[in-house]
CSV table of C-alpha atoms and ligand atoms in Angstrom, one decimal:
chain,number,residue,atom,x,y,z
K,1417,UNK,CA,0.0,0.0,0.0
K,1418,UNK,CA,1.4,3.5,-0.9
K,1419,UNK,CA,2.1,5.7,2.1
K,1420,UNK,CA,-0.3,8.4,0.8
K,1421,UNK,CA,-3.4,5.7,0.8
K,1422,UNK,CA,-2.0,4.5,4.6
K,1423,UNK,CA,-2.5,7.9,5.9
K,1424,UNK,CA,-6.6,8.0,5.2
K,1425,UNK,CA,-6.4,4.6,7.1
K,1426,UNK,CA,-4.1,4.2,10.0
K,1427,UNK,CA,-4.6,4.4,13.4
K,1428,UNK,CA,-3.2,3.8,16.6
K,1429,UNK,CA,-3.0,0.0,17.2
K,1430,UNK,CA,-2.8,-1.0,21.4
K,1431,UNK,CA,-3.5,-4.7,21.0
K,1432,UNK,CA,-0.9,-7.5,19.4
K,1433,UNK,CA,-0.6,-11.0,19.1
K,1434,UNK,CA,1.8,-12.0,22.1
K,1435,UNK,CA,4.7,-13.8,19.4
K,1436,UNK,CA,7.2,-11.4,18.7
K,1437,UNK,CA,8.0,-10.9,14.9
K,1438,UNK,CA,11.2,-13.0,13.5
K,1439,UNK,CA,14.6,-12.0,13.5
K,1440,UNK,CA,14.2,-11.6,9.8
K,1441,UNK,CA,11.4,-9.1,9.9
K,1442,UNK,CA,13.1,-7.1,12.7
K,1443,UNK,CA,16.0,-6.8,10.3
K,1444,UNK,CA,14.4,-5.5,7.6
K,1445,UNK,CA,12.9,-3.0,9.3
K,1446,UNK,CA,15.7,-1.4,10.9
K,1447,UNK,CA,17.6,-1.8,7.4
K,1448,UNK,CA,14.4,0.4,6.2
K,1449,UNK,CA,14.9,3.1,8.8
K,1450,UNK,CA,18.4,3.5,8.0
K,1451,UNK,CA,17.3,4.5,4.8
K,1452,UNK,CA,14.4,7.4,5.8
K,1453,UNK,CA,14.9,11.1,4.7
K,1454,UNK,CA,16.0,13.2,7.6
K,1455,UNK,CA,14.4,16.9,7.6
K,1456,UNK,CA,17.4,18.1,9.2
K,1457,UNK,CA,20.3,15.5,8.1
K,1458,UNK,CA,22.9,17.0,9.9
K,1459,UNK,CA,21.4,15.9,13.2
K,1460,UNK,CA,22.6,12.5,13.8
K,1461,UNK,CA,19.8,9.8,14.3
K,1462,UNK,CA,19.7,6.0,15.3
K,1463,UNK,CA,16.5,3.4,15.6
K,1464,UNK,CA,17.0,0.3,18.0
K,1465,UNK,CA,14.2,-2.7,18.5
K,1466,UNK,CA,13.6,-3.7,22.0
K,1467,UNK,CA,12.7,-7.5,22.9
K,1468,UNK,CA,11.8,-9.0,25.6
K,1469,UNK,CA,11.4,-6.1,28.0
K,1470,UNK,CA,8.3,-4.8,29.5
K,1471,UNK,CA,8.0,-1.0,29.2
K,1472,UNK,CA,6.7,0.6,31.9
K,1473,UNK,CA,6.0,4.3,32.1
K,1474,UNK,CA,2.4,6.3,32.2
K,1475,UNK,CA,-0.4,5.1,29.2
K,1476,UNK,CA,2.5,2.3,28.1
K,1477,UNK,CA,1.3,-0.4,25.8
K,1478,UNK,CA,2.5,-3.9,26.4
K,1479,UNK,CA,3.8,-5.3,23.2
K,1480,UNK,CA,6.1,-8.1,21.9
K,1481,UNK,CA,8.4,-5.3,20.8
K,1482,UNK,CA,9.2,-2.0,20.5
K,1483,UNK,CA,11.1,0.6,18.3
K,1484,UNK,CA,13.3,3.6,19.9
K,1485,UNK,CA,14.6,6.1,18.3
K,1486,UNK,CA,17.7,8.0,19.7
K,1487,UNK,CA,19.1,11.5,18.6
K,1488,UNK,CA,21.7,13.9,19.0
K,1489,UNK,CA,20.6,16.8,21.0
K,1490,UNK,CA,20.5,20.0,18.9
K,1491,UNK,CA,17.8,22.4,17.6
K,1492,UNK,CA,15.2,21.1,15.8
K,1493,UNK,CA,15.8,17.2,16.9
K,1494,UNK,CA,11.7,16.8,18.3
K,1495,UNK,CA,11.0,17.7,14.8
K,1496,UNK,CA,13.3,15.6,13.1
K,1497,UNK,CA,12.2,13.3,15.4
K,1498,UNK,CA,8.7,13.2,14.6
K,1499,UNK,CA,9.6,13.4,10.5
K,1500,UNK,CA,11.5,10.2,10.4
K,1501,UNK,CA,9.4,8.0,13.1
K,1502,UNK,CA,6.2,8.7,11.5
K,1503,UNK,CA,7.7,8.0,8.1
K,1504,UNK,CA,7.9,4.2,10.3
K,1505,UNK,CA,4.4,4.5,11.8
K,1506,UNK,CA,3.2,4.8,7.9
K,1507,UNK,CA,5.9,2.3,6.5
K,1508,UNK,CA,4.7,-0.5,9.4
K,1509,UNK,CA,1.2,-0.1,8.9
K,1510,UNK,CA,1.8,-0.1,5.5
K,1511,UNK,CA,2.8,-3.6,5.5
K,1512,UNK,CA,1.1,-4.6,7.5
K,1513,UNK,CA,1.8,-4.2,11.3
K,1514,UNK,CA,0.3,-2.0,13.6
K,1515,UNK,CA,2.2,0.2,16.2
K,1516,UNK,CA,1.6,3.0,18.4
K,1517,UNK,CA,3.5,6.1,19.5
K,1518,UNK,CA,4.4,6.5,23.5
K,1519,UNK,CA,5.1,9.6,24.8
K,1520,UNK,CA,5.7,9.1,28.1
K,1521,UNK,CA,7.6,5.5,28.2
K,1522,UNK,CA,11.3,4.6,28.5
K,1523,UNK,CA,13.2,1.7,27.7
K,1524,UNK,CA,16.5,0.4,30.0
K,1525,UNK,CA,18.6,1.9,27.2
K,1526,UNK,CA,18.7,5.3,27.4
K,1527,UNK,CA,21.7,6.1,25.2
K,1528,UNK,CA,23.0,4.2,21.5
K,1529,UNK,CA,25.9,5.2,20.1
K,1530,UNK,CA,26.6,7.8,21.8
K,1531,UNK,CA,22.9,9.0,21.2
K,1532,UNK,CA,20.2,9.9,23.4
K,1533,UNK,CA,16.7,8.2,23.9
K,1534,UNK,CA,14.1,10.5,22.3
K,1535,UNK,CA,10.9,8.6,22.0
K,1536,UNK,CA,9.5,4.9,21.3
K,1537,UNK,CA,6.5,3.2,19.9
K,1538,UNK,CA,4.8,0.0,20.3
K,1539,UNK,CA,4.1,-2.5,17.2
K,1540,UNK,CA,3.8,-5.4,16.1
K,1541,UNK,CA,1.0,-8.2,14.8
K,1542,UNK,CA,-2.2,-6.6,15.2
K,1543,UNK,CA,-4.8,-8.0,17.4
K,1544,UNK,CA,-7.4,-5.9,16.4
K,1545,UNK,CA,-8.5,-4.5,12.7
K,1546,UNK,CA,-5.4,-2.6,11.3
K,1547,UNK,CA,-6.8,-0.2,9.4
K,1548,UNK,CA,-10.0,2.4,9.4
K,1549,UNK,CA,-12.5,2.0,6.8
K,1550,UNK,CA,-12.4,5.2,5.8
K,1551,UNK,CA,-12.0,9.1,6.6
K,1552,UNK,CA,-15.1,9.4,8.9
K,1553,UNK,CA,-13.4,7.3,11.5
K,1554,UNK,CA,-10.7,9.3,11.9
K,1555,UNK,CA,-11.5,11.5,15.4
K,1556,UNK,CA,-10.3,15.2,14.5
K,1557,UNK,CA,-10.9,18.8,15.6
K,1558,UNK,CA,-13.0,20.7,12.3
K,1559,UNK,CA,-10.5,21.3,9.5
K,1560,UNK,CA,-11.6,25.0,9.4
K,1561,UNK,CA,-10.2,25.1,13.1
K,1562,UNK,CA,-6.5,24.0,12.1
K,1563,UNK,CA,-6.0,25.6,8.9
K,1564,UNK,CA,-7.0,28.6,6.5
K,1565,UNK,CA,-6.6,28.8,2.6
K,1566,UNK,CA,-7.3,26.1,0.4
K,1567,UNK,CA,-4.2,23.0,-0.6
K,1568,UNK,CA,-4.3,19.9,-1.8
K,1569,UNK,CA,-2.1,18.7,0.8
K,1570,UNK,CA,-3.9,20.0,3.5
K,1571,UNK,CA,-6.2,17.0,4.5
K,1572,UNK,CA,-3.2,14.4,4.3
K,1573,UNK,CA,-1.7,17.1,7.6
K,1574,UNK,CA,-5.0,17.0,9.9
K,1575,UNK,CA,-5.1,13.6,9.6
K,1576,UNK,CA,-1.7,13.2,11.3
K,1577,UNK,CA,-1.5,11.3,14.7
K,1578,UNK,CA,-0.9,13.7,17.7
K,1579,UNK,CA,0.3,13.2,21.4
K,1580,UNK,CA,-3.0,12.7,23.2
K,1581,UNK,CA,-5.2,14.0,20.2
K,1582,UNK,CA,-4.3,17.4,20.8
K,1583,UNK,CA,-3.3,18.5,17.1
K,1584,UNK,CA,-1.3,21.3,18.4
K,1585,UNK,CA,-0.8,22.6,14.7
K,1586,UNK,CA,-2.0,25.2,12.3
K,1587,UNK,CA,-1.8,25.9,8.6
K,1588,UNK,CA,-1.8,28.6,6.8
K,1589,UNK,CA,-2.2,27.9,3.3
K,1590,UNK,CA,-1.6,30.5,0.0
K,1591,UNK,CA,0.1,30.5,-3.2
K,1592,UNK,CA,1.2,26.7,-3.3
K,1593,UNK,CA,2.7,26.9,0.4
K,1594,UNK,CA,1.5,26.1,3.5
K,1595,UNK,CA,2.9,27.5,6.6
K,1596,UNK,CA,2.5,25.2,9.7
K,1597,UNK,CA,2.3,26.9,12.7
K,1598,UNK,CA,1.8,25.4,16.9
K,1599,UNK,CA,-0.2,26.6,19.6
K,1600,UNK,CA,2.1,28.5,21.6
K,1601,UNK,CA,1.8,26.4,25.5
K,1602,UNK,CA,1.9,27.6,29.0
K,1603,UNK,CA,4.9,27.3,31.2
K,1604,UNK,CA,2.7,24.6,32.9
K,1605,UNK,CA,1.4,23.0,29.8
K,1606,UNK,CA,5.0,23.7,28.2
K,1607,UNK,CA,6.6,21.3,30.9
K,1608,UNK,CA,4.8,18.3,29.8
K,1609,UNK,CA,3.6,19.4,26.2
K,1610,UNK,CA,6.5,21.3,24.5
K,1611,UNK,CA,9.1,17.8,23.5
K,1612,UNK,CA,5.6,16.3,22.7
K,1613,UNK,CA,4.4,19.2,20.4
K,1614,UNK,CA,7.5,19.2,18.7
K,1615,UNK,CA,7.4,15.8,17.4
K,1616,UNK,CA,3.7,16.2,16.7
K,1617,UNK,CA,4.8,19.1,14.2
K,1618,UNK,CA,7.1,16.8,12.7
K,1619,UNK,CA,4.9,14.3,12.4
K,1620,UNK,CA,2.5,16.4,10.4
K,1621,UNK,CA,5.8,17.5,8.2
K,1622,UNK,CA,6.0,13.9,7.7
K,1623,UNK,CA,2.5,13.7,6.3
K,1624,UNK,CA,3.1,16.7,3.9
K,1625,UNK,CA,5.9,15.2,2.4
K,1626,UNK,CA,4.3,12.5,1.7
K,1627,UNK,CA,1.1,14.3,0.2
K,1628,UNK,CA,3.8,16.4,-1.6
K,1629,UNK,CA,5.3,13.6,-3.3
K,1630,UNK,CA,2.3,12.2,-3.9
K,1631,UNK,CA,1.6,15.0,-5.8
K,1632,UNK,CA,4.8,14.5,-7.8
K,1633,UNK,CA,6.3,17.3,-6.6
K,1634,UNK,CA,9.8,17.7,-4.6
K,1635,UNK,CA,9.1,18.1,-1.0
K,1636,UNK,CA,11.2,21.6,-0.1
K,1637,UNK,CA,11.2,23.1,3.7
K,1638,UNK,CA,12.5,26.3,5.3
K,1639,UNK,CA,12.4,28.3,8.3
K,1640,UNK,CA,13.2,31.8,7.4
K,1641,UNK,CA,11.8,34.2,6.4
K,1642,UNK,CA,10.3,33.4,10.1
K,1643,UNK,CA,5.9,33.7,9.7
K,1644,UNK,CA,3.6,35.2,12.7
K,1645,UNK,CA,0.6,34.1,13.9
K,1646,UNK,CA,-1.3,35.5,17.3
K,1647,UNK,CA,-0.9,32.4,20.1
K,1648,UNK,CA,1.6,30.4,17.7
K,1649,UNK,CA,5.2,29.6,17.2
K,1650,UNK,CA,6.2,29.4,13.6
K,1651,UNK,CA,7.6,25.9,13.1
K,1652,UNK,CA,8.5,26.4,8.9
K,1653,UNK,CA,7.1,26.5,5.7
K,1654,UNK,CA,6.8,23.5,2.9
K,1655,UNK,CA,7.6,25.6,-0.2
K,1656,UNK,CA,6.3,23.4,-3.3
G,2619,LIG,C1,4.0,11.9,20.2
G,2619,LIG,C2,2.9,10.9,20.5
G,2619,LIG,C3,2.8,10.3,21.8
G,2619,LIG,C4,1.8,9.4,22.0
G,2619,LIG,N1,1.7,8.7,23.2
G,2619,LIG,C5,0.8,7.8,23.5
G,2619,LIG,C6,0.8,7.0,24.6
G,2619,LIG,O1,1.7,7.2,25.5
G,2619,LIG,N2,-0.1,6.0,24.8
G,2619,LIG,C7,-1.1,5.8,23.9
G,2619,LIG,O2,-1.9,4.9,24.0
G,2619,LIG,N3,-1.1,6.5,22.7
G,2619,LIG,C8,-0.2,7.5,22.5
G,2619,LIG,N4,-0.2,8.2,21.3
G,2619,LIG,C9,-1.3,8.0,20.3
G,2619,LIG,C10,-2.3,9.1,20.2
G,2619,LIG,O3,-3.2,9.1,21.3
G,2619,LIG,C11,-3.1,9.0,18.9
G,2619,LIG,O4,-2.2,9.1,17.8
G,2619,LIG,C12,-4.2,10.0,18.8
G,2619,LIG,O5,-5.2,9.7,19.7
G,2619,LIG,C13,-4.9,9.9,17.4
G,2619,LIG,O6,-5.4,8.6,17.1
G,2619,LIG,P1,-4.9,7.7,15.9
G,2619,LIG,O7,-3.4,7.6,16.0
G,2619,LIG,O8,-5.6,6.4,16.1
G,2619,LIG,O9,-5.3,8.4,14.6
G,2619,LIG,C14,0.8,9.2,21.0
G,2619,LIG,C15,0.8,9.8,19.8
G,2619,LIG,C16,1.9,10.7,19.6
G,2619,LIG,C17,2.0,11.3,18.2
């Protein structure tokens, strides 16, 4: 299944089948993530499975195994973050396994390669139906409340997967580019919600590079010149 149809279909998946997937299988899939398109490549990235560990750690899911992904700390790492793990959500449920993201869980390994633990998610065989019927499934504030101007990418981006639903983004949309914008947090909101924003941003990147592509188009980003927006930080703008 192309990545484009997978993102009018997947969800969140919290139940597997207890046998973990062969070595095999776990092989190719970290061979796939070695080969993902960074949005910032100069950030240096790693993915690692985890086996046989139980993850504990607020809303956790238990699961034969789990993917991390670890990061060098610099600017603009939650995004990348978010680009290049959601480009796996898409690529697992599009063959056919289900995972989901966890935002508050840790493994034992906290470091790889001299890189630091950044998020996980669950995944595996599903237990449960992998895939939504259809569009009207998908639980998701009003477009009209997330985005202004009219694109063709635009629905592909609400339709991203957010840290507890909140779908921190907006897009502004005019003259083929769309300006991606997030709510700007309290410092008590920020605590918990900033890291987790972040990678939600990235994660809708992730979507618009896809629906870009899709589109047959080169997927182009950049950050200057720097947009406003009342009660938003400017995250960038996907030029094509
Ligand atoms: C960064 C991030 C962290 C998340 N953390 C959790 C989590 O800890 N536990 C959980 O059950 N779901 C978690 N989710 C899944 C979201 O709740 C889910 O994506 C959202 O409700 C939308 O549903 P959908 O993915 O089925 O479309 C997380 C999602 C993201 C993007």
């Amino acid at each position: 299944m192309e990545f484009y149809d997978v993102i009018f279909k997947r969800k969140s998946i919290r139940h597997y089948k207890e046998t973990p997937l062969d070595d095999a299988r776990l092989e190719e899939i970290l061979q796939y993530s070695r080969a993902l398109t960074p949005l910032f490549p100069e950030i240096k990235t790693s993915f690692g499975i985890i086996k046989n560990e139980s993850v504990n750690g607020l809303f956790a899911i238990d699961a034969p195994q789990y993917l991390a992904f670890y990061s060098e700390e610099k600017e603009s790492h939650y995004l990348n973050a978010g680009f290049l793990m959601q480009q796996m959500d898409l690529y697992l449920s599009a063959t056919g396994l289900g995972a989901c993201w966890l935002g508050m869980a840790k493994p034992r390994m906290k470091e790889k390669d001299g890189l630091a633990f950044i998020m996980m998610f669950a995944f595996g065989e599903p237990n449960q139906t992998l895939h939504r019927k259809d569009v009207s499934e998908f639980k998701r504030k009003p477009l009209a409340e997330v985005a202004e101007g009219g694109d063709g990418r635009l629905e592909a981006a609400w339709l991203a997967p957010s840290a507890a639903n909140a779908q921190p983004w907006f897009f502004s949309c005019s003259d083929g580019a769309v300006d991606v914008f997030r709510v700007k947090l309290n410092p008590v909101k920020a605590a918990v919600f900033d890291r987790l924003n972040l990678i939600d941003s990235g994660i809708a990147l992730c979507h618009l590079k896809v629906a870009t592509e899709h589109m047959g188009k080169p997927f182009s980003f950049a950050q200057t010149p720097e947009k406003s927006k009342k009660g938003y930080q400017y995250i960038g703008t996907v030029l094509s």
